[in-house]
Tab-separated table of C-alpha atoms in Angstrom:
chain	number	residue	atom	x	y	z
Z	1	MET	CA	-16.708	24.386	-2.523
Z	2	ASP	CA	-17.476	21.180	-4.387
Z	3	HIS	CA	-19.832	18.377	-3.352
Z	4	ALA	CA	-16.994	16.049	-2.227
Z	5	THR	CA	-15.531	18.763	0.037
Z	6	VAL	CA	-18.912	19.525	1.615
Z	7	LEU	CA	-19.520	15.850	2.400
Z	8	ASP	CA	-15.959	14.899	3.361
Z	9	GLY	CA	-16.258	12.175	6.006
Z	10	ALA	CA	-19.925	11.457	5.263
Z	11	LEU	CA	-21.170	7.865	5.339
Z	12	LEU	CA	-23.022	7.130	2.111
Z	13	ARG	CA	-24.914	4.208	0.616
Z	14	ILE	CA	-23.937	4.168	-3.057
Z	15	PRO	CA	-25.180	2.017	-5.953
Z	16	THR	CA	-22.407	-0.517	-6.515
Z	17	ARG	CA	-22.324	0.218	-10.244
Z	18	HIS	CA	-21.267	3.798	-9.464
Z	19	VAL	CA	-18.115	2.728	-7.591
Z	20	HIS	CA	-14.914	1.911	-9.482
Z	21	PRO	CA	-11.482	0.625	-8.429
Z	22	GLY	CA	-8.759	3.223	-7.933
Z	23	PRO	CA	-4.957	2.888	-7.866
Z	24	ASN	CA	-4.139	0.139	-5.375
Z	25	ALA	CA	-0.739	-0.119	-3.690
Z	26	ARG	CA	-1.442	-3.804	-2.977
Z	27	GLY	CA	-1.686	-4.668	-6.658
Z	28	GLN	CA	-4.164	-7.433	-7.497
Z	29	VAL	CA	-7.072	-8.068	-5.127
Z	30	GLY	CA	-6.749	-11.852	-5.418
Z	31	ASP	CA	-9.515	-14.379	-4.793
Z	32	VAL	CA	-12.533	-12.724	-3.144
Z	33	SER	CA	-14.975	-15.635	-3.458
Z	34	GLU	CA	-15.028	-16.385	0.293
Z	35	LEU	CA	-15.481	-12.712	1.098
Z	36	ALA	CA	-18.341	-12.554	-1.414
Z	37	VAL	CA	-20.054	-15.480	0.314
Z	38	SER	CA	-19.645	-13.729	3.678
Z	39	ILE	CA	-21.061	-10.466	2.320
Z	40	SER	CA	-23.996	-12.337	0.813
Z	41	ALA	CA	-24.690	-14.014	4.156
Z	42	ILE	CA	-24.240	-11.165	6.648
Z	43	GLY	CA	-23.886	-8.029	4.554
Z	44	GLN	CA	-21.049	-5.529	4.268
Z	45	GLN	CA	-19.502	-4.987	7.704
Z	46	VAL	CA	-16.778	-2.421	6.902
Z	47	PRO	CA	-17.401	0.606	4.652
Z	48	LEU	CA	-15.253	1.456	1.676
Z	49	ILE	CA	-13.244	4.682	1.619
Z	50	VAL	CA	-14.002	6.526	-1.633
Z	51	GLU	CA	-13.479	9.805	-3.435
Z	52	GLN	CA	-15.971	11.411	-5.809
Z	53	ILE	CA	-14.640	11.688	-9.366
Z	54	GLY	CA	-17.777	12.899	-11.110
Z	55	PRO	CA	-21.579	12.983	-10.938
Z	56	ASP	CA	-22.619	9.580	-9.562
Z	57	ARG	CA	-19.045	8.308	-9.958
Z	58	TYR	CA	-16.824	7.260	-7.074
Z	59	GLN	CA	-13.340	5.714	-6.914
Z	60	VAL	CA	-12.021	3.458	-4.172
Z	61	ILE	CA	-9.187	4.696	-1.968
Z	62	ASP	CA	-9.402	1.752	0.444
Z	63	GLY	CA	-11.521	-1.394	0.131
Z	64	HIS	CA	-10.705	-2.840	-3.283
Z	65	ARG	CA	-11.300	-6.403	-2.105
Z	66	ARG	CA	-14.615	-5.445	-0.492
Z	67	LEU	CA	-15.744	-3.761	-3.709
Z	68	SER	CA	-14.780	-6.790	-5.827
Z	69	ALA	CA	-16.574	-9.100	-3.403
Z	70	ALA	CA	-19.671	-6.884	-3.367
Z	71	LYS	CA	-19.822	-6.965	-7.164
Z	72	LEU	CA	-19.309	-10.727	-7.182
Z	73	ALA	CA	-22.136	-11.057	-4.653
Z	74	ASP	CA	-24.377	-8.785	-6.797
Z	75	LEU	CA	-24.814	-6.366	-3.906
Z	76	PRO	CA	-26.973	-3.495	-5.228
Z	77	THR	CA	-25.391	-0.875	-2.936
Z	78	VAL	CA	-22.270	-0.477	-0.835
Z	79	ASP	CA	-21.596	1.596	2.271
Z	80	ALA	CA	-18.730	4.052	1.891
Z	81	VAL	CA	-17.057	6.950	3.703
Z	82	LEU	CA	-16.462	9.876	1.354
Z	83	ARG	CA	-13.062	11.549	1.487
Z	84	ARG	CA	-11.552	14.397	-0.495
Z	85	SER	CA	-9.468	13.347	-3.477
Z	86	PRO	CA	-5.905	12.535	-2.350
Z	87	GLY	CA	-2.764	13.163	-4.367
Z	88	PRO	CA	-0.665	10.163	-5.524
Z	89	ALA	CA	1.608	10.188	-2.459
Z	90	GLU	CA	-1.250	10.733	0.002
Z	91	ARG	CA	-3.220	7.864	-1.568
Z	92	ILE	CA	-0.380	5.380	-1.007
Z	93	ILE	CA	0.260	6.667	2.516
Z	94	ARG	CA	-3.434	6.307	3.385
Z	95	GLN	CA	-3.479	2.741	2.069
Z	96	LEU	CA	-0.329	1.820	4.001
Z	97	ALA	CA	-1.664	3.403	7.187
Z	98	MET	CA	-5.138	1.837	6.858
Z	99	HIS	CA	-3.757	-1.637	6.355
Z	100	ALA	CA	-1.197	-1.223	9.127
Z	101	GLN	CA	-4.223	-0.877	11.401
Z	102	SER	CA	-5.877	-4.030	10.041
Z	103	ARG	CA	-4.463	-6.699	7.729
Z	104	SER	CA	-0.856	-6.146	6.677
Z	105	PHE	CA	0.358	-5.791	3.120
Z	106	ASP	CA	2.509	-8.631	1.938
Z	107	PRO	CA	6.074	-7.333	2.516
Z	108	ILE	CA	6.968	-7.098	-1.183
Z	109	ALA	CA	3.861	-5.073	-2.103
Z	110	GLU	CA	4.679	-2.845	0.858
Z	111	ALA	CA	8.288	-2.486	-0.295
Z	112	ARG	CA	7.188	-1.469	-3.793
Z	113	ALA	CA	4.740	1.092	-2.438
Z	114	LEU	CA	7.421	2.603	-0.191
Z	115	HIS	CA	9.938	2.563	-3.057
Z	116	HIS	CA	7.447	4.488	-5.212
Z	117	LEU	CA	6.986	7.090	-2.475
Z	118	MET	CA	10.726	7.572	-2.030
Z	119	TRP	CA	12.079	7.425	-5.560
Z	120	ASP	CA	9.191	8.444	-7.813
Z	121	LEU	CA	7.301	10.856	-5.548
Z	122	ARG	CA	10.495	12.131	-3.851
Z	123	LEU	CA	9.479	11.788	-0.219
Z	124	GLY	CA	12.311	11.488	2.306
Z	125	ARG	CA	12.710	8.370	4.428
Z	126	GLU	CA	12.021	10.214	7.678
Z	127	GLN	CA	8.911	11.822	6.171
Z	128	ILE	CA	7.591	8.457	4.989
Z	129	ALA	CA	8.331	6.878	8.374
Z	130	ARG	CA	6.430	9.622	10.190
Z	131	LEU	CA	3.438	9.397	7.858
Z	132	VAL	CA	3.066	5.605	8.064
Z	133	GLY	CA	3.880	5.387	11.761
Z	134	LYS	CA	7.123	3.402	11.430
Z	135	SER	CA	10.816	4.063	12.059
Z	136	PRO	CA	13.224	5.199	9.297
Z	137	ALA	CA	15.127	1.919	9.796
Z	138	TRP	CA	11.915	-0.038	9.157
Z	139	VAL	CA	11.368	1.891	5.903
Z	140	ARG	CA	14.984	1.227	4.846
Z	141	ASP	CA	14.776	-2.490	5.611
Z	142	ARG	CA	11.412	-2.921	3.902
Z	143	ILE	CA	12.549	-1.203	0.689
Z	144	GLY	CA	15.730	-3.264	0.866
Z	145	LEU	CA	13.672	-6.389	0.129
Z	146	LEU	CA	13.614	-5.250	-3.508
Z	147	GLN	CA	17.289	-6.262	-3.682
Z	148	LEU	CA	16.144	-9.896	-3.569
Z	149	THR	CA	15.819	-11.806	-6.825
Z	150	GLU	CA	12.395	-11.991	-8.449
Z	151	GLN	CA	12.073	-15.621	-7.350
Z	152	GLU	CA	12.974	-14.725	-3.763
Z	153	GLN	CA	10.511	-11.830	-3.780
Z	154	ALA	CA	7.772	-14.188	-4.951
Z	155	GLU	CA	8.660	-16.589	-2.122
Z	156	VAL	CA	8.435	-13.787	0.446
Z	157	ALA	CA	5.114	-12.572	-0.997
Z	158	ARG	CA	3.500	-16.003	-0.716
Z	159	GLY	CA	4.998	-16.703	2.700
Z	160	GLY	CA	7.424	-19.411	1.577
Z	161	MET	CA	10.469	-17.393	2.656
Z	162	PRO	CA	10.270	-15.959	6.199
Z	163	LEU	CA	10.686	-12.204	6.396
Z	164	VAL	CA	13.536	-12.493	8.903
Z	165	ALA	CA	15.439	-14.770	6.488
Z	166	ALA	CA	14.837	-12.355	3.599
Z	167	GLN	CA	16.114	-9.386	5.603
Z	168	SER	CA	19.147	-11.374	6.728
Z	169	ALA	CA	19.939	-12.239	3.102
Z	170	VAL	CA	19.734	-8.576	2.094
Z	171	ARG	CA	22.053	-7.523	4.927
Z	172	GLN	CA	24.562	-10.247	4.033
Z	173	ARG	CA	24.602	-9.211	0.376
Z	174	ARG	CA	25.170	-5.582	1.343
Z	175	GLN	CA	28.094	-6.681	3.510
Z	176	ASP	CA	29.531	-8.861	0.733
Z	177	ARG	CA	29.145	-6.048	-1.780
Z	178	ASP	CA	30.575	-3.257	0.354
Z	179	GLY	CA	33.085	-5.288	2.324
Z	180	VAL	CA	31.798	-3.833	5.590
Z	181	PRO	CA	28.992	-4.817	7.958
Z	182	ALA	CA	25.543	-3.661	6.925
Z	183	PRO	CA	24.629	-0.401	8.714
Z	184	THR	CA	22.340	-0.606	11.720
Z	185	VAL	CA	21.655	3.131	11.854
Z	186	ARG	CA	20.716	5.628	9.192
Z	187	SER	CA	23.558	6.958	7.075
Z	188	ARG	CA	23.449	10.619	6.097
Z	189	SER	CA	24.158	9.806	2.445
Z	190	ARG	CA	22.052	7.838	0.006
Z	191	ARG	CA	23.294	6.236	-3.196
Z	192	HIS	CA	21.453	6.257	-6.491
Z	193	CYS	CA	18.588	3.750	-6.620
Z	194	SER	CA	17.352	1.553	-9.431
Z	195	THR	CA	14.367	-0.764	-9.241
Z	196	CYS	CA	16.442	-3.935	-8.984
Z	197	THR	CA	19.305	-2.764	-6.726
Z	198	CYS	CA	17.709	-0.219	-4.451
Z	199	GLU	CA	20.203	1.287	-1.994
Z	200	VAL	CA	18.424	3.144	0.741
Z	201	ALA	CA	20.982	3.060	3.558
């Protein structure tokens, strides 16, 4: 049994230089300057979730922004909960579930993460829905946002296009394309998907 398995769930204080970013379903961490100021003033309030990848080497599962802010604030150590190393699908599911319980993903980052689970890692829609605590229809509608143009996706991501308007546009385009109303319940068949015209109904 390796060290990471023995200490799974342990709260550790780790030198910041030993912690490295891992794959992040959110994409870029963005501006963390305000968070760095807060950490400098009152310390780290929420631990990172990390896996051990070698002697004195840890990789972030959840907490990429906190790690970036801690480094910007020159924090010598960070608090972290150690977890066993997840597989690619489990990592994304953990990140989706963790952020569903706190600050939401932007809808487009969420859609891309779900798309990756379904089409690259071959998880079924019902399985994904169960793992992230949502309905299959929610998974379908969220992935459907990838049918928007790149400009529209950028507008949704920055909050310039309301989510309800984006979902309405997707449903209307499905109706225009198929000549029938967009489905409101899960179909038992699923068409081939590409990154730009994902069909998940």
